[in-house]
Structure formats: C-alpha cells, structure tokens
PDB file of C-alpha atoms in Angstrom:
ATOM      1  CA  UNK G   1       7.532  -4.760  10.980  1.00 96.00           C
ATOM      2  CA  UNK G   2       6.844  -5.069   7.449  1.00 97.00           C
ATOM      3  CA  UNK G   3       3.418  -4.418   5.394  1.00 96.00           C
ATOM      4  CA  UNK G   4       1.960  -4.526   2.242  1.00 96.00           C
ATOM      5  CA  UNK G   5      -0.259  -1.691   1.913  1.00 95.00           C
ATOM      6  CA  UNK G   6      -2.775  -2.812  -1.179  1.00 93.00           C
ATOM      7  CA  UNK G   7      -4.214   0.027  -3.314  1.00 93.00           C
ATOM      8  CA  UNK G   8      -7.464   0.133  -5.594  1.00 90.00           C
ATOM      9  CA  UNK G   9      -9.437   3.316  -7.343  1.00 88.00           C
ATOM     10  CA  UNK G  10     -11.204   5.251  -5.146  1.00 85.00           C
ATOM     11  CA  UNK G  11     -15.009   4.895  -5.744  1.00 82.00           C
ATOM     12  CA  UNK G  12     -17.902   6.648  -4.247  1.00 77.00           C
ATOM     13  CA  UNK G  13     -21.470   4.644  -5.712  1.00 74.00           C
ATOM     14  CA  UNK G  14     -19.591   2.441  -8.311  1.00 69.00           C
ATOM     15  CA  UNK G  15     -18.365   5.621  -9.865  1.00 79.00           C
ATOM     16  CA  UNK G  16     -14.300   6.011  -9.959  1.00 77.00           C
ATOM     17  CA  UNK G  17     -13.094   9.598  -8.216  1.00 83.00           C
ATOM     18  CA  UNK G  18      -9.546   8.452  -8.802  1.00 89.00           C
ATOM     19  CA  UNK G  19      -7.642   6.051 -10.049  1.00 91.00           C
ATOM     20  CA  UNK G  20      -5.057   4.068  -8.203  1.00 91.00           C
ATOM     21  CA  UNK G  21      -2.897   5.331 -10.330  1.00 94.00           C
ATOM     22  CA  UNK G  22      -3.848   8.660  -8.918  1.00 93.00           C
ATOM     23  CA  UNK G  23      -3.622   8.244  -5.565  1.00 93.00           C
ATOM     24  CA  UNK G  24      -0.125   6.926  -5.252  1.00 95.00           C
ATOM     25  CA  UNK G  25       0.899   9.139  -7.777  1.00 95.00           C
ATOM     26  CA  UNK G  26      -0.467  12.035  -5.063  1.00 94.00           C
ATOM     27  CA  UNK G  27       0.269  10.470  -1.860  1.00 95.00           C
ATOM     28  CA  UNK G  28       4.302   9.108  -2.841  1.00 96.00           C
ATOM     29  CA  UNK G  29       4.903  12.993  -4.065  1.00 95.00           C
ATOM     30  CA  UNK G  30       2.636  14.563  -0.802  1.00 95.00           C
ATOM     31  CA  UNK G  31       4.746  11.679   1.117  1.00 96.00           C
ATOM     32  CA  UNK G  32       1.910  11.220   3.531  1.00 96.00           C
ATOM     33  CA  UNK G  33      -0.020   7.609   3.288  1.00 95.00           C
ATOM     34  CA  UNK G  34      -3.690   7.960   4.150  1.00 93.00           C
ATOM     35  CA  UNK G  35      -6.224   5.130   5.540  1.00 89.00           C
ATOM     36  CA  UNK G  36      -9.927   5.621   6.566  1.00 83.00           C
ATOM     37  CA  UNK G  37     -11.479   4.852  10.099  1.00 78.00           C
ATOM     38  CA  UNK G  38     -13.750   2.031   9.179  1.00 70.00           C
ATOM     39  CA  UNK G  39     -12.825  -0.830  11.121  1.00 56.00           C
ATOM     40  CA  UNK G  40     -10.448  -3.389  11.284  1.00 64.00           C
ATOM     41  CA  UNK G  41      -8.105  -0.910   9.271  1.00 65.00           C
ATOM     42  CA  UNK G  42      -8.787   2.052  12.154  1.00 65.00           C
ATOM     43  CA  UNK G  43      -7.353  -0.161  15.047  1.00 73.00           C
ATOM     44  CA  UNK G  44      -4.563  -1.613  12.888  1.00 80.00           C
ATOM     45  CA  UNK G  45      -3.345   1.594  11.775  1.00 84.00           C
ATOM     46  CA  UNK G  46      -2.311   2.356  15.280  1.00 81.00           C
ATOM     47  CA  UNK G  47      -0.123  -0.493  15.830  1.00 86.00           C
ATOM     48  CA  UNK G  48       1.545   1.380  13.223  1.00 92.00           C
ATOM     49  CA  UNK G  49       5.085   2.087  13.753  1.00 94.00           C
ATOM     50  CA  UNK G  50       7.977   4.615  12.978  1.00 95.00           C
ATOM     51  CA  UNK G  51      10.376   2.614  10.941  1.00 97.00           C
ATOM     52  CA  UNK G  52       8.412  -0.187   9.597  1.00 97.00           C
ATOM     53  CA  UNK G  53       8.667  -0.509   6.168  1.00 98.00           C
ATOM     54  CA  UNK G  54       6.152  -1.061   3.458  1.00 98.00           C
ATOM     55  CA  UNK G  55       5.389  -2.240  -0.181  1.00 97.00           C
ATOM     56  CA  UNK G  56       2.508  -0.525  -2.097  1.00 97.00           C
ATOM     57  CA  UNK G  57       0.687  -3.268  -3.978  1.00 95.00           C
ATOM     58  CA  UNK G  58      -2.272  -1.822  -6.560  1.00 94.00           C
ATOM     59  CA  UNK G  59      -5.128  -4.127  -7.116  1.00 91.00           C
ATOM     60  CA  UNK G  60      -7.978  -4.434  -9.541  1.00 84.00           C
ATOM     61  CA  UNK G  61      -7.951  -4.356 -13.182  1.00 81.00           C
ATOM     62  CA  UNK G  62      -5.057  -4.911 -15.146  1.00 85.00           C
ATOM     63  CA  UNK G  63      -3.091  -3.981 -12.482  1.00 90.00           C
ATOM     64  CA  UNK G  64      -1.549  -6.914  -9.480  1.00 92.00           C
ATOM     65  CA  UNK G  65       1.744  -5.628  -8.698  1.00 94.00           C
ATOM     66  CA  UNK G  66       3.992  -4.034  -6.508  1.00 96.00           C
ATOM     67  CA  UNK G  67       5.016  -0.175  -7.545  1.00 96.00           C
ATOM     68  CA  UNK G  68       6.779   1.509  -4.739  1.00 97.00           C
ATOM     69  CA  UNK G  69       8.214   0.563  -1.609  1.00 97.00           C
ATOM     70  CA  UNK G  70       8.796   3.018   1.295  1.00 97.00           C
ATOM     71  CA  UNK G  71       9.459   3.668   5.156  1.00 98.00           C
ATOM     72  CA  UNK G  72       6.818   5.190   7.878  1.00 97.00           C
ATOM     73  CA  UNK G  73       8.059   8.143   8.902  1.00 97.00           C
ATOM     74  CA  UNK G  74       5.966   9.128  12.373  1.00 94.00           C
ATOM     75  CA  UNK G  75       2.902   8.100  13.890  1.00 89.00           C
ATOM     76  CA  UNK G  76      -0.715   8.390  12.284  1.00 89.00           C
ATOM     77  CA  UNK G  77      -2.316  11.357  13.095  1.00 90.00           C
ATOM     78  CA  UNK G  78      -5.759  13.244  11.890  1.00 91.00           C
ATOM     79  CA  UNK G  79      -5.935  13.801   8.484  1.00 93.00           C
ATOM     80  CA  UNK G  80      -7.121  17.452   9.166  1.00 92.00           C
ATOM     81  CA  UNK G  81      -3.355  18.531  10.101  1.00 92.00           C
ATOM     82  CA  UNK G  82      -1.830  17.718   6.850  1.00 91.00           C
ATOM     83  CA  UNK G  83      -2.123  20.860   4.424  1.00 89.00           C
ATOM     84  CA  UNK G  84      -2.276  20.385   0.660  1.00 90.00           C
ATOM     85  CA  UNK G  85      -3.842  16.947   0.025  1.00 90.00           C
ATOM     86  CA  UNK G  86      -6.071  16.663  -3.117  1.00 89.00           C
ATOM     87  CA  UNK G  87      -9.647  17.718  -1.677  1.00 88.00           C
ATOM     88  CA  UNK G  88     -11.092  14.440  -2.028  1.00 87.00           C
ATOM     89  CA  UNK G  89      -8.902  12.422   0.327  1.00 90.00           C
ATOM     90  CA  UNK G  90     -10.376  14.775   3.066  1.00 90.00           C
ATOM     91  CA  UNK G  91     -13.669  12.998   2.460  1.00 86.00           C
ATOM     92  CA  UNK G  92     -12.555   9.736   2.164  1.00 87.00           C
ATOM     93  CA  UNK G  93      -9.394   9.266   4.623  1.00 90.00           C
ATOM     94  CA  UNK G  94      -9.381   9.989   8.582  1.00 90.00           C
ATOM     95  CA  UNK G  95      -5.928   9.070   9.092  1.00 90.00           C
ATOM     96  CA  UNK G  96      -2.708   9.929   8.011  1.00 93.00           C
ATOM     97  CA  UNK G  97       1.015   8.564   8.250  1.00 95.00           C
ATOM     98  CA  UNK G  98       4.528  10.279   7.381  1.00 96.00           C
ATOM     99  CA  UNK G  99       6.833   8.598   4.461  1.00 97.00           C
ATOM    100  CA  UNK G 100      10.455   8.785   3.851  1.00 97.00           C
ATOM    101  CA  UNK G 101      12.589   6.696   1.366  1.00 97.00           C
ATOM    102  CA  UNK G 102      10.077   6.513  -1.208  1.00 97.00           C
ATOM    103  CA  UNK G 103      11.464   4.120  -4.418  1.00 96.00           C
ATOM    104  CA  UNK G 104       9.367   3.207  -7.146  1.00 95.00           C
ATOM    105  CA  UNK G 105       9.642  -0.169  -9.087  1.00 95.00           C
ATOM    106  CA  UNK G 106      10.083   0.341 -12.770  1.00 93.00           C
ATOM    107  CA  UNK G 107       8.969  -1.568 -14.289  1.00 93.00           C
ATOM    108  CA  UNK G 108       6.580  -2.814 -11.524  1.00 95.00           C
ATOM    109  CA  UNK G 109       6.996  -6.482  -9.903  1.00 94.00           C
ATOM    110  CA  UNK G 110       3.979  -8.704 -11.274  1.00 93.00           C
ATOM    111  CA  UNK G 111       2.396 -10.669  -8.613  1.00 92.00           C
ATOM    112  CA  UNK G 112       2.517 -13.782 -11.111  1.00 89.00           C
ATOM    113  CA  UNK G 113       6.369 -13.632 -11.439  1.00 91.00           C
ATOM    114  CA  UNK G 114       6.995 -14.346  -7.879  1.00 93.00           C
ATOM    115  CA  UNK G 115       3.905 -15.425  -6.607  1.00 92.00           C
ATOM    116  CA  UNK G 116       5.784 -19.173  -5.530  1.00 90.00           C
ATOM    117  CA  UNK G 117       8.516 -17.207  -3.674  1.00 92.00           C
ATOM    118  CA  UNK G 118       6.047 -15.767  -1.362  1.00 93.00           C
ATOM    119  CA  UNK G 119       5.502 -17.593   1.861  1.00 91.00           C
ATOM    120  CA  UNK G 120       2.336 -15.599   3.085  1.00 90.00           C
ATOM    121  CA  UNK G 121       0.723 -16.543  -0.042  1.00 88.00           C
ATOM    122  CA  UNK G 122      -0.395 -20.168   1.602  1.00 85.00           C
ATOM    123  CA  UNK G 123      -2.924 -20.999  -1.134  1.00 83.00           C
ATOM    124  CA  UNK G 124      -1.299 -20.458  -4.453  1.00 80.00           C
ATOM    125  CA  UNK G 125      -4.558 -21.126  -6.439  1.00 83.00           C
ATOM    126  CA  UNK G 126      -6.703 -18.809  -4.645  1.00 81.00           C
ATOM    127  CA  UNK G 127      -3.668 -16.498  -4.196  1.00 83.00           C
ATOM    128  CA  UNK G 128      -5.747 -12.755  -4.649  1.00 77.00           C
ATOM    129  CA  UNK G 129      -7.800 -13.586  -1.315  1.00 75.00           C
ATOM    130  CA  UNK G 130      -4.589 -12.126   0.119  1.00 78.00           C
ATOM    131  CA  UNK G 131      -5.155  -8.807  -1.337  1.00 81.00           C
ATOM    132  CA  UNK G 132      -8.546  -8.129  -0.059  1.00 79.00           C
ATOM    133  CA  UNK G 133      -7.655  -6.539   2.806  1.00 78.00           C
ATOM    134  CA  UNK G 134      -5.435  -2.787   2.569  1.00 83.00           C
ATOM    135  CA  UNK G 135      -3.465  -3.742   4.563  1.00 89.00           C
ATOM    136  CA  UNK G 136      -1.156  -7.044   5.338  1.00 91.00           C
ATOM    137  CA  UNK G 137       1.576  -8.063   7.542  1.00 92.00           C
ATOM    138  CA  UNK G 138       4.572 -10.399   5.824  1.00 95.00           C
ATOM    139  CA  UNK G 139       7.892 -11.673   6.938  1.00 96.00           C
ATOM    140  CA  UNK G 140      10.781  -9.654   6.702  1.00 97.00           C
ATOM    141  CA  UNK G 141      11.767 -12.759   4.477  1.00 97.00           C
ATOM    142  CA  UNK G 142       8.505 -12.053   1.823  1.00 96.00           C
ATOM    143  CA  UNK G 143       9.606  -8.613   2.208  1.00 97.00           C
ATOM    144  CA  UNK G 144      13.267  -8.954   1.176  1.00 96.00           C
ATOM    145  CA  UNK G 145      12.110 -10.755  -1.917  1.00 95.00           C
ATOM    146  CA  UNK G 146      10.092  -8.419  -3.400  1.00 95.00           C
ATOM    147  CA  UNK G 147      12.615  -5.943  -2.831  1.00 95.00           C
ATOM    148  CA  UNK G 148      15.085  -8.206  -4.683  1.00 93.00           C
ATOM    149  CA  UNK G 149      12.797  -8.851  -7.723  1.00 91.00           C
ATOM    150  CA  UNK G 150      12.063  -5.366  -8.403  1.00 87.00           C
ATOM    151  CA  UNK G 151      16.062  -4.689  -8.333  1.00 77.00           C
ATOM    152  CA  UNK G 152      16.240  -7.276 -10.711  1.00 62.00           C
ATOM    153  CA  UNK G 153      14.500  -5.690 -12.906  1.00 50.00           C
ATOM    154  CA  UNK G 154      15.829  -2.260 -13.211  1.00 48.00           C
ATOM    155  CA  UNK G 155      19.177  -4.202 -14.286  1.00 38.00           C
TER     156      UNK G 155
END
C-alpha cells in the first residue's frame, strides 16, 4: 500500500512545542514514525503494513509539500519500547512504526506544481481538504508521481 503521512507543529493549548520541521527532522534520523491513539488514526495505524511505502507531506504555514519519502519497516508497537525519542513525543504519541530507506526531497515537491497530476486530489479547488487528515491512502500511480517530481528536481 501506499500513504501519505501529513505533518503539522505539534501544539499543546495553541502554543507550538515543535515545529514540523522538528519532528521529521527527529523522527527521519530516530527512523521510528510516531502516531497518537485518538481515533480514526488508532485503528488505521494497524492496518499498517511492513513494506508499504510512504510520502511525508508537512502542512500549515508556508509549508504544503512533500519532504521525504520512506518504507515501514515492522509493525506498530507501544511507544514505551522505543529508547531515545525527544521527551515530548512520549506525551503526545502512543504508537510507533519502524523506517528504512529514508530519502529526503531537496528541494521539496510543492503541492501547487503537481497538484493536476494527482488523481486523489478529486476537487482541485478545494484541494487542502485532502490534507486534513494524518494520514491518506493514494494509488501506487499518485505515488509514483511524486516520486518522479521530486527526482526531477534534484537534476
């Protein structure tokens, strides 16, 4: 399967306690991806799979686009047996997921470049309803494009 996995600060009461920046700077190096246990995100992550692959898409602010792309590496598990995580994703988080093949896009892939290549983006218009939700299953198809533009790019 294939996911986009969409990214935004971390905010307890309005107040940021780390950018998005932040966090995928932390998680990509840790190479552990992290989800909370609030549902519909709890029961999704379990469908989770070994193998699937997965584009990291930050939100909010001067931000919309892809940055990283990467594999899942095992099954979720508690977020209590991974040692050495930044303190505050112990608070926040309840799950977490193994990575391998981490590969950043530089620069990153703007949603507005390729936003009329996408087929799960039905309404083009009202195109960031797609992004509220963490996380998103696309077509292997939607997938492969991405991919492609941020290759395209590096060039």
């Amino acid at each position: 399967m294939y996911y986009i996995f969409v990214v935004n600060d971390l905010k307890n009461d309005l107040k940021i306690m780390m950018s998005c920046e932040e966090i995928v700077e932390k998680l990509l190096d840790k190479k552990y991806w992290l989800f909370n246990d609030k549902y519909p995100i709890s029961s999704r992550v379990k469908k989770l799979k070994r193998y699937d692959k997965v584009l990291l898409y930050m939100a909010g602010n001067h931000r919309k686009f892809f940055v990283a792309s990467f594999t899942l590496d095992g099954e979720s598990r508690n977020i209590e047996e991974v040692i050495g995580l930044d303190n505050k994703f112990y608070d926040f988080f309840r799950f977490a997921i193994p990575i391998k093949d981490v590969r950043t896009f530089v620069p990153p892939v703007s949603i507005n470049t390729i936003i009329n290549d996408l087929d799960f983006i039905n309404n083009k218009k009202y195109w960031g309803l797609f992004f509220r939700q963490s996380m998103k299953a696309i077509s292997e198809k939607d997938y492969i494009q991405i991919i492609n533009s941020s290759q395209k790019k590096e060039q």
